[in-house]
Coordinates of C-alpha atoms and ligand atoms in Angstrom, one line a residue:
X296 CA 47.5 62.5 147.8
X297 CA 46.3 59.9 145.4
X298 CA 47.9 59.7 142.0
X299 CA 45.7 58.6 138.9
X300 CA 47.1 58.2 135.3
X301 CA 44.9 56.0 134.0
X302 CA 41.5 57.7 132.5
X303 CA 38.9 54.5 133.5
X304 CA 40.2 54.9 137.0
X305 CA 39.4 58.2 137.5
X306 CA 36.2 57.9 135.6
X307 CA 35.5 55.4 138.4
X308 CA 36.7 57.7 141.1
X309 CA 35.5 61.4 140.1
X310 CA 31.3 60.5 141.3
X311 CA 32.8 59.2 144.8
X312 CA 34.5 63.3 145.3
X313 CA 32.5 65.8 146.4
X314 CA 31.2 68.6 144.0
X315 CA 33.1 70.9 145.2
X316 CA 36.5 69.7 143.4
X317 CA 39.0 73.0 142.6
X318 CA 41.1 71.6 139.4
X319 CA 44.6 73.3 138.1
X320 CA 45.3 72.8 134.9
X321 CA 48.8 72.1 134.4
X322 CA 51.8 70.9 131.8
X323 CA 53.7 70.2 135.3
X324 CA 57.5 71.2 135.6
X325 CA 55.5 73.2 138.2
X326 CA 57.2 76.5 139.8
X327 CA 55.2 79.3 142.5
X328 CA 52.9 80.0 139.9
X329 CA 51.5 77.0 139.2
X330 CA 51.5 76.5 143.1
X331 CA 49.8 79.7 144.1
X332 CA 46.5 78.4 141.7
X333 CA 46.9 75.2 144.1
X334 CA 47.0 77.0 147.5
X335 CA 44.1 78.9 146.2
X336 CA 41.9 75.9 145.0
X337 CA 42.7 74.4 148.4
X338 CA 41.6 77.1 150.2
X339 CA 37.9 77.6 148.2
X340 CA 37.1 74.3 147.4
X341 CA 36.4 70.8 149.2
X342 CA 39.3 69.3 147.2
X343 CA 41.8 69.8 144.9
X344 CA 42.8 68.0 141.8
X345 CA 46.0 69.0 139.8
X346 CA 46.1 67.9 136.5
X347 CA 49.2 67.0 134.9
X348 CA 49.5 66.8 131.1
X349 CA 51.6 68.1 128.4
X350 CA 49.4 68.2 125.5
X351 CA 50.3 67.7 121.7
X352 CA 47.5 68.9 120.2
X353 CA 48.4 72.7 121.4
X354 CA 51.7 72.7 120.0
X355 CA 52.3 73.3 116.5
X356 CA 55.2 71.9 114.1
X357 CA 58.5 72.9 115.0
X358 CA 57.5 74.0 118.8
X359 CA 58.9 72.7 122.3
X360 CA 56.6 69.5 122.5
X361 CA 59.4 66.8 122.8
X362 CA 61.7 68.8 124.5
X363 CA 59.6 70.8 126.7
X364 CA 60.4 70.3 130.4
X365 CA 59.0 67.3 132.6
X366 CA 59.8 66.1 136.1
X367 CA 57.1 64.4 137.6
X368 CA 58.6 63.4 140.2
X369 CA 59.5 66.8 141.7
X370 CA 55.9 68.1 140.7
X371 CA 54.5 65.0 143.1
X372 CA 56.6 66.3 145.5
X373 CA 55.8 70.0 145.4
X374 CA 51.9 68.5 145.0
X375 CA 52.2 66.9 148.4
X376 CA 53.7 69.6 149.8
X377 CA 50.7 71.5 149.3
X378 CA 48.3 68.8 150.4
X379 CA 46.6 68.4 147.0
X380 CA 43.9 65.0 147.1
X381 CA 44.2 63.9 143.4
X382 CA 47.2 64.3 140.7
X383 CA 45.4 63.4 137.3
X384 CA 48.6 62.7 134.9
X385 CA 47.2 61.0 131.9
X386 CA 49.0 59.3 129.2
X387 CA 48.5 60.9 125.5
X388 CA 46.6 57.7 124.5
X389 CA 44.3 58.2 127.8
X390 CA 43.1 62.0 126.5
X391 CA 43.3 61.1 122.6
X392 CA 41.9 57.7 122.4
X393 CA 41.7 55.7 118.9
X394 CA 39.3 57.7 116.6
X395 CA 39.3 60.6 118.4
X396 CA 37.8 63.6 116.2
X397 CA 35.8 66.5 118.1
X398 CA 37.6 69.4 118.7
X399 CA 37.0 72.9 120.2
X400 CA 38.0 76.2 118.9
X401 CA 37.0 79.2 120.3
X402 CA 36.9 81.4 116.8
X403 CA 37.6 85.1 117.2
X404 CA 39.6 85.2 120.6
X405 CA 41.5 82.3 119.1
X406 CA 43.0 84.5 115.7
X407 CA 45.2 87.5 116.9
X408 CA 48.5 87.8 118.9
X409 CA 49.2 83.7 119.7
X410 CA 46.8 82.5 117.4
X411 CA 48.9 84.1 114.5
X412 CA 52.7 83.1 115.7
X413 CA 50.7 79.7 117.1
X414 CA 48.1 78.7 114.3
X415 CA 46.0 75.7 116.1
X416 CA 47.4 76.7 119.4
X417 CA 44.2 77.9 121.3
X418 CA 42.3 74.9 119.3
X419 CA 44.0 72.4 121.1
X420 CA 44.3 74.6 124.4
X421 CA 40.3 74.9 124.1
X422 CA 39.9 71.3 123.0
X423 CA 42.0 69.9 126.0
X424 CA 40.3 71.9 128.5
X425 CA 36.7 70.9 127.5
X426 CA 37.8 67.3 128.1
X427 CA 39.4 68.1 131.7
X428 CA 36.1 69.6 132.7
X429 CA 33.9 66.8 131.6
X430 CA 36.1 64.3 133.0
X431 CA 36.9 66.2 136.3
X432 CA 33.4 67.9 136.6
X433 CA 35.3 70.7 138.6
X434 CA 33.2 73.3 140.6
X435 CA 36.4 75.6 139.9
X436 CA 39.3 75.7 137.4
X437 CA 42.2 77.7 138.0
X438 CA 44.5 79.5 135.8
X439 CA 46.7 82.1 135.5
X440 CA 46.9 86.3 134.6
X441 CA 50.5 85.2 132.8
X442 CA 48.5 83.4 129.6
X443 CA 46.3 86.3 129.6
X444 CA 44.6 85.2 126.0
X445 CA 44.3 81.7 127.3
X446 CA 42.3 82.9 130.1
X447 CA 39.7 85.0 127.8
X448 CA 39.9 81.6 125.1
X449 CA 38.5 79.4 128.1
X450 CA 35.9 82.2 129.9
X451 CA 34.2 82.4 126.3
X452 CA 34.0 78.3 126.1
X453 CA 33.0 78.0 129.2
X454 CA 30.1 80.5 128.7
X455 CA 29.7 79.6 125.2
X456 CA 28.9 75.5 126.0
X457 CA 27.2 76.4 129.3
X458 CA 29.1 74.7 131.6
X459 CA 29.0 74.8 135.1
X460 CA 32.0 76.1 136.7
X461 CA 33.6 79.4 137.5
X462 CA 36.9 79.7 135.8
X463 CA 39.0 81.9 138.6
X464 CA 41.9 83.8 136.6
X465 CA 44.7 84.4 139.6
X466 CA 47.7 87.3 139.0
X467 CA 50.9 86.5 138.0
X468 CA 53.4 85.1 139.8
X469 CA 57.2 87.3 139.3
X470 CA 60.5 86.5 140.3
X471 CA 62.2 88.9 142.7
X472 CA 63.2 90.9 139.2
X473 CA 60.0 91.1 137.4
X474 CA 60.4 87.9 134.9
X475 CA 57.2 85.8 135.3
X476 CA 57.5 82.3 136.3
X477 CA 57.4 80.2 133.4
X478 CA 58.3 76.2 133.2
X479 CA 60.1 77.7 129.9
X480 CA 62.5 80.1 132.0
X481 CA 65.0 76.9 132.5
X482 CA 65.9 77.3 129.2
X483 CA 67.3 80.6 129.1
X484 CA 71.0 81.0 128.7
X485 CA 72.8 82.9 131.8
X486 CA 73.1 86.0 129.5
X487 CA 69.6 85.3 128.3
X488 CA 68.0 85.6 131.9
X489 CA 68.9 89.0 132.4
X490 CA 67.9 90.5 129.1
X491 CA 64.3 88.2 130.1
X492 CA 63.4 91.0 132.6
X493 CA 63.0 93.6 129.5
X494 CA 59.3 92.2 129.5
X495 CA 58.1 93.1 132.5
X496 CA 59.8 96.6 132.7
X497 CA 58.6 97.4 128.9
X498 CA 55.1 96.2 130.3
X499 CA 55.6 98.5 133.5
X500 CA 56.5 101.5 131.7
X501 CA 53.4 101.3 129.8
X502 CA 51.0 101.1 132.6
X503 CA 52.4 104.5 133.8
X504 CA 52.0 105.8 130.7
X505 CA 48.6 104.7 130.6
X506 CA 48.2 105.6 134.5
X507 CA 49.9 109.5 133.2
X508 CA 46.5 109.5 130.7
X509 CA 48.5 108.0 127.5
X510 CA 45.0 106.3 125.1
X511 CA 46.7 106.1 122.5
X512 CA 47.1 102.2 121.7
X513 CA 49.9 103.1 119.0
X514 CA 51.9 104.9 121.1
X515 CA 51.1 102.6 124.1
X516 CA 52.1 99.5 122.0
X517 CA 55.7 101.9 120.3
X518 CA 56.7 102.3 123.8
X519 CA 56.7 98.9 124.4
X520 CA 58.7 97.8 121.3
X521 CA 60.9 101.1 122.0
X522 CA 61.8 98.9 125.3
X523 CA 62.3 95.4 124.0
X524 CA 64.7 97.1 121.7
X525 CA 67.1 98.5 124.1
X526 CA 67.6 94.6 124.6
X527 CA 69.9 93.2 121.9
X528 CA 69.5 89.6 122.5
X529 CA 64.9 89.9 122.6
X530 CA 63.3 89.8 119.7
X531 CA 60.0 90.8 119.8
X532 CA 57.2 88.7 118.4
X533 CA 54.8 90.8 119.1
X534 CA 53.6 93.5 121.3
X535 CA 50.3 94.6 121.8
X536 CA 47.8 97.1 123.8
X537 CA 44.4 96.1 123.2
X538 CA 41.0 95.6 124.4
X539 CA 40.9 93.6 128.0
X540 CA 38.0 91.3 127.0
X541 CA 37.9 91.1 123.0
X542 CA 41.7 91.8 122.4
X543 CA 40.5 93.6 119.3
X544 CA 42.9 96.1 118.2
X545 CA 41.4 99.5 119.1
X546 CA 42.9 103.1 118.4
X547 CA 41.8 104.3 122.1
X548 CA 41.5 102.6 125.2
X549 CA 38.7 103.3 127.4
X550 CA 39.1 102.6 131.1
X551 CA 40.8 99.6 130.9
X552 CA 43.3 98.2 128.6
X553 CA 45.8 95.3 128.4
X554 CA 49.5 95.4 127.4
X555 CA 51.1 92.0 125.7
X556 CA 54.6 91.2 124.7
X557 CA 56.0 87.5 123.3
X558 CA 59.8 88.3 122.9
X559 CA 62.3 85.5 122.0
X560 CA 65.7 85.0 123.5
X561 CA 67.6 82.2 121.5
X562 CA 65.5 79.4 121.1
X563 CA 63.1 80.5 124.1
X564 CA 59.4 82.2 123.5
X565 CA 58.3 84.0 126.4
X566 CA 55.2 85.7 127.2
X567 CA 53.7 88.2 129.8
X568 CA 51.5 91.2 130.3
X569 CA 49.8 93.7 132.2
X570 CA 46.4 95.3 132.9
X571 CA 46.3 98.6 132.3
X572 CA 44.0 100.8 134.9
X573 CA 43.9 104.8 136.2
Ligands
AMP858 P1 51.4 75.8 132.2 O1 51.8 74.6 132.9 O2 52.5 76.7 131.7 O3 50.4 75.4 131.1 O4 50.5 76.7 133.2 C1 49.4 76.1 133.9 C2 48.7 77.2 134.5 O5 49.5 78.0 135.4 C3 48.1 78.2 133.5 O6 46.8 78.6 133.9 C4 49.1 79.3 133.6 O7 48.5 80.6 133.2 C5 49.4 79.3 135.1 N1 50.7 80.0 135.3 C6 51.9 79.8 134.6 N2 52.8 80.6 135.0 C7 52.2 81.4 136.0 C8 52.7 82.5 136.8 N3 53.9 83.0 136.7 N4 51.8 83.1 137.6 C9 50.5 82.7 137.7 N5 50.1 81.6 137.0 C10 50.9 81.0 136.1

């Protein structure tokens, strides 16, 4: 496994791999998740390339940037464990060079559920990502079902700017319990874990509502927050049934729908959801 953190080195590199490259995007402090995009790229592509970077420009004021979790080391291990070829891990200065100025955003799918609690968040998210694909020129990018409105922010810039990759969106990786792996569980307090699980049981009891013929996005979305709220210690951010592709908020669903919660325990955000289907 080679490890590149220097930008001109891998610019160097990246016409020497083959075309087939599978890249993970990644802010590292990696957990099953994260890994199960890696086994995954391994297995569908000629190589794999992990990228490593946790990026300022998609965190707002006040949010987790300095103190968000990083341990290289252990994500190099857990890397060559799964036999990745290349660990990308640029520096800020590497990605944001003097003068840098062009910028991505992704307008509609950018404004509703994080894009109002996280103005600028998918801006940066998009804006990042565009640069790992031109740099890495991957034929696939992985990513995961847990950021669902991440997932629909970089489809619609991929297919918006042409580029040539697929973007492969991979299900959600659980603890035994429910709670989605998150880098941002290690933050919970003990008391805080447990209540954490109210996400994915609020989110389960809405997909048998919709599965027992329940439309009805408002009383979808009440049953949710009727959930949360048997949890003293969540507070709910928001919670949402919309649309699968648009997330626009709908009165009906039709076949399909999506279920979204962000709930806050203490200082911790957490997000998850769930596809709604018959
Ligand atoms: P992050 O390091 O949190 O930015 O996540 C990097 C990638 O891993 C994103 O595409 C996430 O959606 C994905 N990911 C994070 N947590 C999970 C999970 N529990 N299951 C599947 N994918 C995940």
């Amino acid at each position: 496994m080679k490890v590149i953190t220097s930008v001109p080195e891998w610019k160097a590199l990246r016409p020497k791999l083959p075309a087939s490259l599978g890249l993970i995007p990644t802010m590292g402090f990696l957990h099953e998740g994260h890994l199960a995009l890696v086994r995954r790229a391994r297995a569908e592509n000629e190589a794999a390339v992990a990228w490593i970077f946790v990026n300022p420009k998609q965190f707002g004021q006040g949010e987790d940037f300095t103190t968000y979790p990083r341990d290289i080391e252990r994500d190099l291990h857990l890397l060559e464990g799964e036999r990745v070829d290349y660990v990308l891990a640029p520096t800020v200065e590497g990605v944001y060079g003097p003068g840098f100025q062009t910028y991505v955003n992704v307008e509609e799918l950018s404004k509703p559920l994080e894009g109002v609690t996280r103005p600028g968040h998918f801006r940066g998210v998009a804006t990042v990502v565009a640069k790992m694909f031109c740099l890495t020129q991957p034929r696939r990018a992985y990513f995961g079902q847990k950021d669902a409105q991440q997932c629909a922010v970089v489809k619609r810039m991929t297919e918006d700017l042409g580029l040539l990759l697929e973007v492969v969106v991979c299900p959600t990786v659980r603890e035994p319990d429910g709670l989605a792996m998150s880098s941002r569980n290690v933050y919970l307090q003990p008391g805080e874990r447990e209540a954490a699980t109210v996400l994915y049981r609020a989110l389960q009891g809405v997909a048998q509502a919709f599965r027992a013929g329940e439309r009805r996005t408002e009383n979808l979305r009440q049953l949710l927050l009727a959930t949360v709220a048997s949890e003293p210690l969540g507070t709910v951010d928001y919670a949402a049934v919309t649309d699968p592709e648009t997330f626009a908020a709908i009165e009906r669903l039709g076949a399909r729908g999506l279920a979204l919660l962000a709930v806050k325990f203490g200082k911790t955000r957490l997000i998850d959801n769930i596809e709604l289907t018959p």
